[in-house]
Amino acid sequence: MKKVEDYVRSIPDFPEPGIIFRDITSVLQDPDGLSLAIDSMRDLLKDISFDVIAGTESRGFIFGVPIAYSLHKAFIPVRKAGKLPREVISQTYDLEYGSATIEMHKDSIQPGQKVVIVDDLIATGGTVEATIKMVESLGGEVVKIIFLMELAGLKGRERLAGYDVASVIRYEGN
């Protein structure tokens, strides 16, 4: 039986020499790979009590929505600035070269709700750290953070210390 990592393509020297890009489009393009990825991520939640899933744009949507649907939970989109139509809260965070801002609707999390955050990849952890800050500012409690892949060499898990973090696939390098 294949494992999820068997469906991930490793592309050397992209986007620059020395980088190995872990391409999930090959997972998405295969019905068995897609099912296995979603089922494996959902399995990371089997003993977790929670109310909603928050997924980061855009690949957190790809995995978060089917997990939320299959567990009969609400899904909260965390989007790039300027994409949501109602009143929002926002959080700016640093990137390797510059900064980015993400937003969520101000009424998307109710005080006391238990929240799971879903994304495809943890690298440095900046996007999810910003998401945590927004969830907590609305009174939510982050009870689990799940990823399909983890680039352990970039130490994103350390940035999320104190939270329950899990990934399906772990790559030791960058």
Backbone as ProteinMPNN parsed JSONL, in Angstrom:
{"seq_chain_A": "MKKVEDYVRSIPDFPEPGIIFRDITSVLQDPDGLSLAIDSMRDLLKDISFDVIAGTESRGFIFGVPIAYSLHKAFIPVRKAGKLPREVISQTYDLEYGSATIEMHKDSIQPGQKVVIVDDLIATGGTVEATIKMVESLGGEVVKIIFLMELAGLKGRERLAGYDVASVIRYEGN", "coords_chain_A": {"N_chain_A": [[0.841, -1.192, 0.0], [0.516, 2.225, -0.816], [2.091, 5.127, 0.621], [1.387, 8.484, 1.736], [3.57, 10.139, 1.16], [4.612, 8.912, -1.071], [3.208, 9.953, -3.159], [3.976, 12.576, -3.359], [5.827, 14.819, -5.277], [9.249, 15.502, -5.595], [10.968, 18.294, -6.479], [13.952, 19.203, -7.707], [16.102, 22.058, -7.202], [14.237, 24.177, -7.331], [12.471, 26.893, -6.034], [14.924, 27.947, -6.575], [18.466, 27.27, -7.028], [19.628, 24.479, -5.118], [17.418, 24.162, -3.499], [14.872, 21.889, -2.624], [11.821, 21.417, -3.863], [8.764, 20.493, -2.55], [6.197, 19.131, -4.067], [2.772, 19.248, -3.942], [0.798, 19.065, -5.821], [0.806, 16.759, -7.284], [-0.21, 14.946, -5.472], [-2.821, 15.88, -5.23], [-3.768, 15.429, -7.799], [-4.158, 12.741, -8.061], [-6.618, 10.41, -7.403], [-6.448, 8.43, -5.37], [-4.224, 9.301, -3.924], [-5.097, 11.823, -3.029], [-7.322, 11.117, -1.442], [-6.009, 9.552, 0.481], [-4.299, 11.474, 1.64], [-6.131, 13.339, 2.792], [-7.587, 11.62, 4.506], [-5.49, 10.771, 6.172], [-4.736, 13.154, 7.419], [-7.128, 13.774, 8.725], [-7.185, 11.642, 10.507], [-5.334, 12.47, 12.374], [-6.828, 13.903, 14.089], [-8.445, 12.288, 15.578], [-8.783, 11.868, 18.377], [-9.386, 14.336, 19.359], [-11.247, 16.935, 20.744], [-13.191, 19.378, 19.321], [-14.514, 22.458, 17.882], [-14.479, 23.995, 15.466], [-12.799, 24.253, 12.263], [-10.072, 26.063, 11.132], [-8.7, 27.183, 8.188], [-5.854, 28.033, 6.262], [-5.331, 30.249, 3.523], [-4.075, 29.134, 0.446], [-4.069, 26.457, 0.265], [-4.683, 25.339, 2.696], [-7.392, 25.471, 2.605], [-7.978, 23.51, 0.715], [-7.446, 21.101, 2.038], [-8.622, 21.462, 4.551], [-11.449, 21.941, 4.253], [-12.667, 19.452, 3.254], [-12.056, 17.827, 5.449], [-13.4, 19.131, 7.549], [-16.025, 18.891, 6.583], [-16.349, 16.067, 6.545], [-16.282, 15.537, 9.259], [-18.379, 16.918, 10.204], [-18.115, 19.664, 10.967], [-17.721, 23.228, 11.302], [-16.129, 25.406, 8.894], [-13.593, 27.816, 8.781], [-12.389, 30.33, 6.814], [-9.112, 31.591, 6.43], [-7.741, 34.32, 5.095], [-5.819, 36.089, 2.551], [-5.104, 39.57, 2.848], [-7.813, 41.821, 2.215], [-9.628, 40.178, 0.886], [-11.944, 39.248, 2.094], [-15.425, 39.912, 2.688], [-16.803, 41.064, 4.884], [-16.65, 42.624, 8.199], [-13.388, 42.424, 9.457], [-10.614, 40.906, 11.262], [-7.107, 41.38, 11.423], [-3.744, 40.239, 10.839], [-0.371, 40.888, 10.668], [2.648, 39.508, 9.475], [6.116, 38.485, 9.348], [7.909, 37.693, 6.404], [10.398, 35.872, 4.516], [11.452, 37.767, 2.752], [10.234, 40.573, 3.302], [6.817, 41.265, 4.247], [3.56, 39.937, 5.155], [-0.022, 40.02, 5.244], [-2.756, 38.544, 6.853], [-6.255, 37.722, 7.126], [-9.357, 37.27, 8.94], [-12.887, 36.812, 9.283], [-14.429, 38.88, 11.693], [-16.454, 37.81, 13.219], [-16.111, 35.087, 13.087], [-15.066, 33.251, 14.92], [-16.182, 32.23, 18.024], [-16.093, 33.249, 21.473], [-14.471, 30.9, 23.554], [-14.68, 28.761, 21.803], [-13.271, 25.773, 20.513], [-10.552, 25.322, 18.438], [-9.2, 23.944, 15.46], [-6.387, 24.244, 13.453], [-5.592, 24.1, 10.045], [-3.258, 23.4, 7.504], [-1.308, 23.003, 4.481], [1.462, 22.808, 4.658], [4.157, 23.161, 6.918], [6.659, 25.405, 7.297], [8.479, 27.834, 8.165], [6.6, 28.596, 9.994], [5.294, 31.047, 10.27], [2.819, 31.932, 9.076], [0.882, 30.338, 10.332], [1.369, 30.986, 12.995], [0.504, 33.653, 12.969], [-2.184, 33.186, 12.423], [-2.963, 31.832, 14.754], [-2.72, 33.93, 16.618], [-4.838, 35.582, 15.786], [-7.093, 33.893, 16.161], [-6.975, 33.5, 18.953], [-7.248, 36.144, 19.798], [-9.91, 36.551, 19.353], [-11.005, 35.03, 21.281], [-10.964, 32.314, 20.967], [-9.757, 28.917, 21.382], [-6.882, 27.314, 20.479], [-6.619, 24.031, 19.768], [-5.348, 22.088, 18.311], [-2.993, 21.752, 15.659], [-2.626, 20.964, 12.349], [-0.772, 19.565, 9.633], [-0.102, 18.607, 6.242], [2.531, 18.279, 5.328], [5.825, 18.688, 6.708], [8.63, 20.726, 6.919], [11.189, 20.122, 8.575], [13.743, 21.168, 9.013], [13.488, 23.917, 8.877], [12.463, 24.72, 11.22], [9.843, 25.447, 12.074], [8.079, 24.26, 13.838], [9.201, 24.794, 16.316], [8.643, 27.492, 16.565], [5.985, 27.352, 17.08], [5.799, 26.383, 19.599], [4.351, 25.007, 22.507], [1.908, 24.478, 21.501], [-0.222, 21.878, 20.226], [1.049, 20.194, 17.707], [0.982, 18.535, 14.601], [2.068, 16.514, 11.858], [1.602, 14.811, 8.745], [3.602, 13.973, 6.969], [7.078, 14.177, 7.357], [9.858, 15.977, 6.518], [13.266, 16.036, 6.922], [15.081, 17.999, 6.096], [15.328, 21.305, 4.594]], "CA_chain_A": [[0.0, 0.0, 0.0], [1.292, 3.454, -0.911], [2.008, 6.143, 1.66], [1.16, 9.812, 1.163], [4.814, 10.68, 0.612], [4.84, 8.322, -2.386], [2.502, 10.778, -4.141], [4.59, 13.908, -3.398], [6.994, 14.925, -6.165], [10.339, 16.378, -5.145], [11.503, 19.001, -7.638], [15.221, 19.826, -7.304], [16.51, 23.381, -7.675], [13.097, 25.079, -7.542], [12.533, 27.956, -7.041], [16.309, 28.374, -6.793], [19.407, 26.159, -6.853], [19.835, 23.98, -3.765], [16.129, 23.948, -2.845], [14.04, 20.791, -3.11], [10.426, 21.813, -3.72], [7.86, 19.361, -2.325], [5.026, 19.481, -4.862], [1.577, 18.488, -3.569], [-0.18, 18.938, -6.903], [0.763, 15.343, -7.676], [-1.123, 14.306, -4.511], [-4.175, 16.32, -5.573], [-4.143, 14.922, -9.12], [-4.396, 11.299, -7.994], [-7.733, 10.189, -6.47], [-5.999, 7.663, -4.206], [-3.34, 10.168, -3.145], [-5.914, 12.842, -2.385], [-8.078, 10.462, -0.36], [-5.073, 9.153, 1.531], [-3.834, 12.679, 2.324], [-7.209, 13.864, 3.635], [-7.848, 10.647, 5.576], [-4.352, 10.778, 7.105], [-4.831, 14.376, 8.216], [-8.298, 13.62, 9.603], [-6.802, 10.703, 11.562], [-4.593, 13.211, 13.402], [-7.821, 14.563, 14.944], [-9.413, 11.303, 16.084], [-9.019, 11.976, 19.819], [-9.424, 15.767, 19.672], [-12.574, 17.555, 20.829], [-13.101, 20.733, 18.797], [-15.737, 23.022, 17.308], [-14.309, 24.51, 14.105], [-11.499, 24.169, 11.597], [-9.622, 27.255, 10.417], [-7.717, 26.822, 7.17], [-5.179, 29.179, 5.656], [-5.39, 30.336, 2.06], [-5.22, 28.518, -0.194], [-4.025, 24.988, 0.38], [-5.396, 24.958, 3.907], [-8.779, 25.267, 2.189], [-8.062, 22.24, -0.017], [-7.482, 19.993, 2.991], [-9.486, 21.759, 5.692], [-12.876, 21.814, 3.963], [-13.16, 18.068, 3.289], [-11.958, 17.306, 6.816], [-14.522, 19.721, 8.278], [-17.248, 18.271, 6.064], [-16.445, 14.669, 6.972], [-16.469, 15.504, 10.709], [-19.537, 17.782, 10.459], [-17.64, 20.853, 11.675], [-17.664, 24.45, 10.509], [-14.824, 25.767, 8.337], [-13.323, 29.245, 8.813], [-11.276, 30.673, 5.927], [-8.128, 32.615, 6.793], [-7.411, 34.767, 3.75], [-4.946, 37.23, 2.322], [-5.785, 40.845, 3.107], [-8.665, 42.397, 1.193], [-10.425, 39.167, 0.174], [-13.171, 38.926, 2.823], [-16.356, 41.026, 2.485], [-17.383, 41.657, 6.09], [-15.67, 43.161, 9.138], [-12.316, 41.45, 9.673], [-9.428, 41.206, 12.053], [-5.952, 41.066, 10.583], [-2.462, 40.025, 11.507], [0.77, 40.977, 9.759], [3.78, 38.695, 9.915], [7.298, 38.617, 8.51], [8.323, 36.684, 5.444], [11.846, 35.918, 4.29], [11.735, 39.055, 2.123], [9.075, 41.445, 3.422], [5.791, 40.864, 5.199], [2.254, 39.605, 4.597], [-1.128, 40.2, 6.172], [-3.888, 37.646, 6.675], [-7.461, 38.189, 7.797], [-10.512, 36.4, 9.105], [-14.053, 37.581, 9.717], [-14.426, 39.178, 13.123], [-17.456, 36.972, 13.886], [-15.929, 33.685, 12.692], [-14.758, 32.454, 16.104], [-16.89, 32.691, 19.219], [-15.299, 32.995, 22.68], [-14.554, 29.557, 24.114], [-14.658, 27.699, 20.8], [-12.027, 25.033, 20.323], [-10.219, 25.485, 17.029], [-8.111, 23.214, 14.817], [-5.843, 24.965, 12.294], [-5.14, 23.17, 9.003], [-2.538, 23.917, 6.34], [-0.631, 21.919, 3.771], [2.9, 22.748, 4.905], [4.796, 24.029, 7.901], [8.058, 25.717, 7.018], [8.943, 28.649, 9.299], [5.5, 28.697, 10.957], [4.801, 32.408, 10.388], [1.406, 32.06, 8.73], [0.068, 29.718, 11.373], [1.518, 31.802, 14.194], [-0.395, 34.794, 12.802], [-3.545, 32.651, 12.55], [-3.17, 31.589, 16.192], [-2.941, 35.227, 17.276], [-6.194, 36.049, 15.482], [-8.048, 33.004, 16.84], [-6.941, 33.793, 20.388], [-7.769, 37.494, 20.038], [-11.369, 36.434, 19.311], [-11.427, 34.21, 22.413], [-10.897, 30.893, 20.646], [-8.65, 28.129, 21.932], [-6.293, 26.425, 19.478], [-6.409, 22.741, 20.419], [-4.515, 21.226, 17.465], [-2.57, 22.312, 14.379], [-2.205, 19.83, 11.527], [-0.194, 19.832, 8.322], [0.229, 17.439, 5.435], [3.986, 18.145, 5.288], [6.647, 19.522, 7.589], [10.044, 20.888, 6.596], [11.705, 20.224, 9.946], [14.958, 21.981, 9.041], [13.171, 25.345, 8.988], [12.153, 24.9, 12.651], [8.536, 26.054, 12.301], [7.465, 23.652, 15.029], [9.728, 25.527, 17.479], [7.908, 28.754, 16.617], [4.643, 27.027, 17.57], [5.977, 25.686, 20.878], [3.23, 25.182, 23.416], [0.705, 24.026, 20.809], [-0.213, 20.491, 19.765], [1.326, 20.268, 16.273], [1.214, 17.223, 13.995], [2.14, 16.476, 10.396], [1.551, 13.47, 8.178], [4.918, 13.713, 6.391], [8.126, 15.029, 7.931], [11.131, 16.008, 5.786], [14.252, 16.547, 7.872], [15.79, 19.167, 5.57], [14.582, 22.556, 4.375]], "C_chain_A": [[0.882, 1.249, 0.0], [1.073, 4.343, 0.311], [1.83, 7.503, 0.981], [2.428, 10.339, 0.512], [5.169, 10.071, -0.751], [4.186, 9.133, -3.504], [3.113, 12.175, -4.29], [5.785, 13.87, -4.347], [7.999, 15.886, -5.555], [11.006, 16.969, -6.373], [12.798, 19.697, -7.217], [15.419, 21.201, -7.941], [15.342, 24.286, -8.066], [12.652, 25.623, -6.197], [13.937, 28.489, -7.29], [17.234, 27.199, -6.538], [19.583, 25.781, -5.377], [18.553, 23.704, -2.991], [15.452, 22.73, -3.465], [12.595, 21.166, -2.809], [9.569, 20.564, -3.59], [6.509, 19.722, -2.927], [3.828, 18.611, -4.49], [0.569, 18.371, -4.704], [-0.275, 17.504, -7.396], [-0.106, 14.529, -6.722], [-2.558, 14.616, -4.913], [-4.673, 15.702, -6.879], [-4.434, 13.424, -9.13], [-5.515, 11.031, -6.992], [-7.323, 9.424, -5.215], [-5.1, 8.51, -3.318], [-4.114, 11.227, -2.38], [-6.703, 12.251, -1.215], [-7.174, 10.096, 0.807], [-4.583, 10.367, 2.325], [-4.907, 13.206, 3.276], [-7.509, 12.918, 4.789], [-6.735, 10.651, 6.62], [-4.37, 12.018, 7.991], [-6.002, 14.28, 9.193], [-7.975, 12.673, 10.76], [-6.017, 11.377, 12.684], [-5.535, 13.884, 14.401], [-8.724, 13.586, 15.687], [-9.689, 11.397, 17.582], [-9.128, 13.432, 20.286], [-10.877, 16.252, 19.674], [-12.425, 18.999, 20.358], [-14.407, 21.138, 18.142], [-15.606, 23.407, 15.843], [-12.902, 24.241, 13.591], [-11.248, 25.503, 10.912], [-8.538, 26.826, 9.444], [-7.163, 28.051, 6.5], [-5.204, 29.085, 4.14], [-4.073, 29.871, 1.463], [-5.217, 27.003, 0.005], [-4.6, 24.486, 1.693], [-6.875, 24.768, 3.639], [-8.946, 23.875, 1.566], [-8.2, 21.072, 0.943], [-8.474, 20.227, 4.12], [-10.964, 21.548, 5.429], [-13.341, 20.353, 3.946], [-13.055, 17.429, 4.675], [-13.125, 17.834, 7.645], [-15.833, 19.061, 7.857], [-17.42, 16.853, 6.612], [-16.679, 14.52, 8.472], [-17.649, 16.374, 11.169], [-19.168, 18.954, 11.372], [-17.689, 22.053, 10.738], [-16.244, 24.662, 9.998], [-14.713, 27.29, 8.287], [-12.157, 29.54, 7.867], [-10.408, 31.794, 6.496], [-7.514, 33.049, 5.464], [-6.378, 35.882, 3.73], [-5.764, 38.501, 2.482], [-6.615, 41.301, 1.908], [-9.58, 41.435, 0.472], [-11.757, 38.85, 0.844], [-14.109, 40.132, 2.845], [-16.902, 41.708, 3.742], [-16.27, 42.188, 6.996], [-14.658, 42.074, 9.499], [-11.385, 41.888, 10.792], [-8.256, 40.79, 11.189], [-4.708, 40.911, 11.434], [-1.373, 40.073, 10.433], [1.917, 40.174, 10.343], [4.911, 38.818, 8.909], [7.485, 37.41, 7.618], [9.835, 36.778, 5.294], [12.252, 37.266, 3.703], [10.476, 39.91, 2.187], [8.105, 40.962, 4.474], [4.504, 40.541, 4.452], [1.211, 39.832, 5.679], [-2.222, 39.202, 5.822], [-5.052, 38.154, 7.51], [-8.458, 37.052, 7.983], [-11.677, 37.276, 9.554], [-14.058, 37.705, 11.233], [-15.403, 38.301, 13.898], [-17.274, 35.477, 13.617], [-15.643, 32.742, 13.858], [-15.496, 33.068, 17.283], [-16.023, 32.4, 20.45], [-15.561, 31.588, 23.23], [-14.544, 28.436, 23.086], [-13.268, 27.082, 20.705], [-11.761, 24.927, 18.824], [-9.058, 24.584, 16.636], [-7.681, 24.053, 13.614], [-5.258, 23.941, 11.329], [-4.403, 23.944, 7.919], [-1.805, 22.764, 5.684], [0.796, 21.719, 4.244], [3.292, 23.66, 6.054], [6.263, 24.159, 7.51], [8.579, 26.508, 8.214], [7.857, 28.848, 10.356], [4.867, 30.068, 11.064], [3.311, 32.574, 10.114], [0.524, 31.5, 9.835], [0.199, 30.477, 12.689], [0.593, 33.019, 14.136], [-1.854, 34.36, 12.943], [-3.886, 32.401, 14.016], [-3.484, 32.894, 16.909], [-4.352, 35.748, 17.022], [-7.244, 35.211, 16.2], [-8.12, 33.352, 18.322], [-7.466, 35.195, 20.698], [-9.298, 37.52, 20.017], [-11.906, 35.554, 20.437], [-11.456, 32.727, 22.133], [-9.685, 30.235, 21.28], [-8.149, 27.175, 20.851], [-5.937, 25.111, 20.169], [-5.554, 21.782, 19.598], [-4.193, 21.991, 16.191], [-2.054, 21.139, 13.556], [-1.756, 20.287, 10.142], [-0.06, 18.515, 7.562], [1.737, 17.2, 5.499], [4.667, 19.111, 6.244], [8.083, 19.538, 7.081], [10.764, 21.174, 7.912], [12.932, 21.113, 10.051], [14.708, 23.47, 9.177], [12.612, 25.712, 10.363], [10.829, 25.62, 12.94], [7.844, 25.523, 13.541], [7.943, 24.366, 16.3], [8.993, 26.853, 17.666], [6.509, 28.56, 17.196], [4.695, 26.26, 18.886], [4.807, 26.015, 21.805], [1.906, 24.777, 22.797], [0.887, 22.577, 20.372], [-0.134, 20.508, 18.239], [1.593, 18.855, 15.754], [1.273, 17.367, 12.475], [2.114, 15.026, 9.94], [2.928, 13.063, 7.673], [5.91, 14.685, 6.999], [9.396, 14.858, 7.094], [12.142, 16.673, 6.702], [14.962, 17.808, 7.388], [14.903, 20.381, 5.459], [13.587, 22.392, 3.264]], "O_chain_A": [[1.872, 1.319, 0.728], [0.018, 4.314, 0.944], [2.096, 7.646, -0.213], [2.373, 10.923, -0.57], [5.946, 10.659, -1.503], [4.572, 9.011, -4.667], [2.8, 12.884, -5.246], [6.649, 13.0, -4.236], [7.635, 16.953, -5.059], [11.544, 16.242, -7.208], [12.761, 20.668, -6.461], [14.967, 21.466, -9.055], [15.441, 25.066, -9.014], [12.47, 24.83, -5.273], [14.127, 29.379, -8.119], [16.833, 26.227, -5.898], [19.674, 26.647, -4.507], [18.596, 23.076, -1.933], [15.458, 22.562, -4.684], [12.19, 21.227, -1.648], [9.643, 19.671, -4.433], [5.765, 20.524, -2.363], [3.85, 17.396, -4.688], [-0.42, 17.651, -4.571], [-1.326, 17.08, -7.875], [-0.681, 13.519, -7.127], [-3.41, 13.728, -4.936], [-5.873, 15.478, -7.041], [-4.918, 12.902, -10.135], [-5.375, 11.394, -5.824], [-7.793, 9.73, -4.119], [-5.2, 8.445, -2.092], [-3.82, 11.498, -1.216], [-6.738, 12.827, -0.128], [-7.523, 10.301, 1.97], [-4.465, 10.299, 3.549], [-4.619, 13.489, 4.439], [-7.668, 13.36, 5.927], [-7.004, 10.546, 7.816], [-4.055, 11.941, 9.179], [-5.877, 14.663, 10.356], [-8.445, 12.884, 11.877], [-6.033, 10.906, 13.821], [-5.093, 14.377, 15.439], [-9.668, 14.005, 16.357], [-10.78, 11.02, 18.008], [-8.978, 13.718, 21.473], [-11.63, 16.01, 18.73], [-11.635, 19.759, 20.917], [-15.281, 20.313, 17.878], [-16.525, 23.171, 15.058], [-11.959, 24.034, 14.354], [-12.11, 26.013, 10.197], [-7.568, 26.178, 9.835], [-7.893, 28.996, 6.202], [-5.113, 28.004, 3.558], [-3.021, 30.228, 1.994], [-6.261, 26.357, -0.082], [-4.97, 23.316, 1.792], [-7.548, 24.01, 4.337], [-9.91, 23.162, 1.845], [-8.981, 20.153, 0.697], [-9.103, 19.281, 4.594], [-11.672, 21.028, 6.292], [-14.347, 20.045, 4.585], [-13.875, 16.583, 5.031], [-13.769, 17.071, 8.364], [-16.655, 18.716, 8.705], [-18.496, 16.484, 7.082], [-17.211, 13.504, 8.919], [-17.882, 16.542, 12.366], [-19.809, 19.201, 12.394], [-17.698, 21.896, 9.517], [-15.28, 24.169, 10.583], [-15.622, 27.971, 7.812], [-11.049, 29.053, 8.09], [-10.912, 32.808, 6.978], [-6.853, 32.261, 4.788], [-6.102, 36.525, 4.742], [-6.977, 38.499, 2.272], [-6.195, 41.19, 0.756], [-10.257, 41.836, -0.475], [-12.622, 38.237, 0.218], [-13.647, 41.262, 3.004], [-17.413, 42.824, 3.66], [-15.1, 42.202, 6.615], [-15.033, 40.943, 9.809], [-11.363, 43.046, 11.209], [-8.4, 39.936, 10.314], [-4.631, 41.376, 12.571], [-1.455, 39.379, 9.419], [2.129, 40.162, 11.555], [4.696, 39.206, 7.76], [7.253, 36.268, 8.016], [10.473, 37.655, 5.875], [13.265, 37.842, 4.098], [9.723, 39.965, 1.214], [8.493, 40.338, 5.461], [4.373, 40.835, 3.264], [1.519, 39.836, 6.871], [-2.575, 39.03, 4.655], [-4.872, 38.909, 8.467], [-8.416, 36.031, 7.295], [-11.478, 38.344, 10.131], [-13.734, 36.761, 11.954], [-15.215, 38.067, 15.091], [-18.178, 34.686, 13.887], [-15.953, 31.553, 13.78], [-15.438, 34.277, 17.507], [-15.295, 31.408, 20.467], [-16.705, 31.151, 23.353], [-14.413, 27.269, 23.457], [-12.247, 27.763, 20.8], [-12.619, 24.504, 18.05], [-8.069, 24.465, 17.359], [-8.524, 24.518, 12.846], [-4.527, 23.036, 11.731], [-4.853, 24.999, 7.472], [-1.691, 21.681, 6.257], [1.3, 20.596, 4.239], [2.817, 24.791, 6.153], [6.996, 23.175, 7.407], [9.07, 25.918, 9.176], [8.158, 29.227, 11.488], [3.968, 30.25, 11.886], [2.621, 33.283, 10.846], [-0.465, 32.12, 10.225], [-0.78, 30.596, 13.425], [-0.029, 33.375, 15.137], [-2.666, 35.085, 13.518], [-4.985, 32.73, 14.462], [-4.411, 32.954, 17.717], [-4.99, 36.291, 17.924], [-8.182, 35.755, 16.784], [-9.21, 33.481, 18.88], [-8.067, 35.409, 21.751], [-9.911, 38.414, 20.6], [-13.115, 35.35, 20.544], [-11.922, 31.95, 22.966], [-8.721, 30.898, 21.662], [-8.9, 26.329, 20.366], [-5.07, 25.073, 21.041], [-5.083, 20.772, 20.121], [-5.006, 22.776, 15.701], [-1.165, 20.407, 13.991], [-2.28, 21.243, 9.57], [0.079, 17.449, 8.161], [2.181, 16.07, 5.697], [4.159, 20.192, 6.543], [8.677, 18.486, 6.843], [10.924, 22.33, 8.306], [13.141, 21.751, 11.083], [15.613, 24.216, 9.552], [12.325, 26.879, 10.632], [10.714, 26.323, 13.944], [7.11, 26.247, 14.213], [7.176, 24.522, 17.25], [8.751, 27.282, 18.795], [5.92, 29.495, 17.738], [3.743, 25.567, 19.244], [4.344, 27.154, 21.87], [0.886, 24.736, 23.486], [2.009, 22.112, 20.174], [-1.119, 20.798, 17.561], [2.324, 18.08, 16.37], [0.615, 18.227, 11.89], [2.55, 14.128, 10.66], [3.376, 11.943, 7.917], [5.621, 15.874, 7.139], [9.938, 13.759, 6.974], [11.893, 17.768, 7.207], [15.402, 18.612, 8.21], [13.873, 20.489, 6.125], [12.868, 23.335, 2.935]]}, "name": "protein", "num_of_chains": 1, "seq": "MKKVEDYVRSIPDFPEPGIIFRDITSVLQDPDGLSLAIDSMRDLLKDISFDVIAGTESRGFIFGVPIAYSLHKAFIPVRKAGKLPREVISQTYDLEYGSATIEMHKDSIQPGQKVVIVDDLIATGGTVEATIKMVESLGGEVVKIIFLMELAGLKGRERLAGYDVASVIRYEGN"}
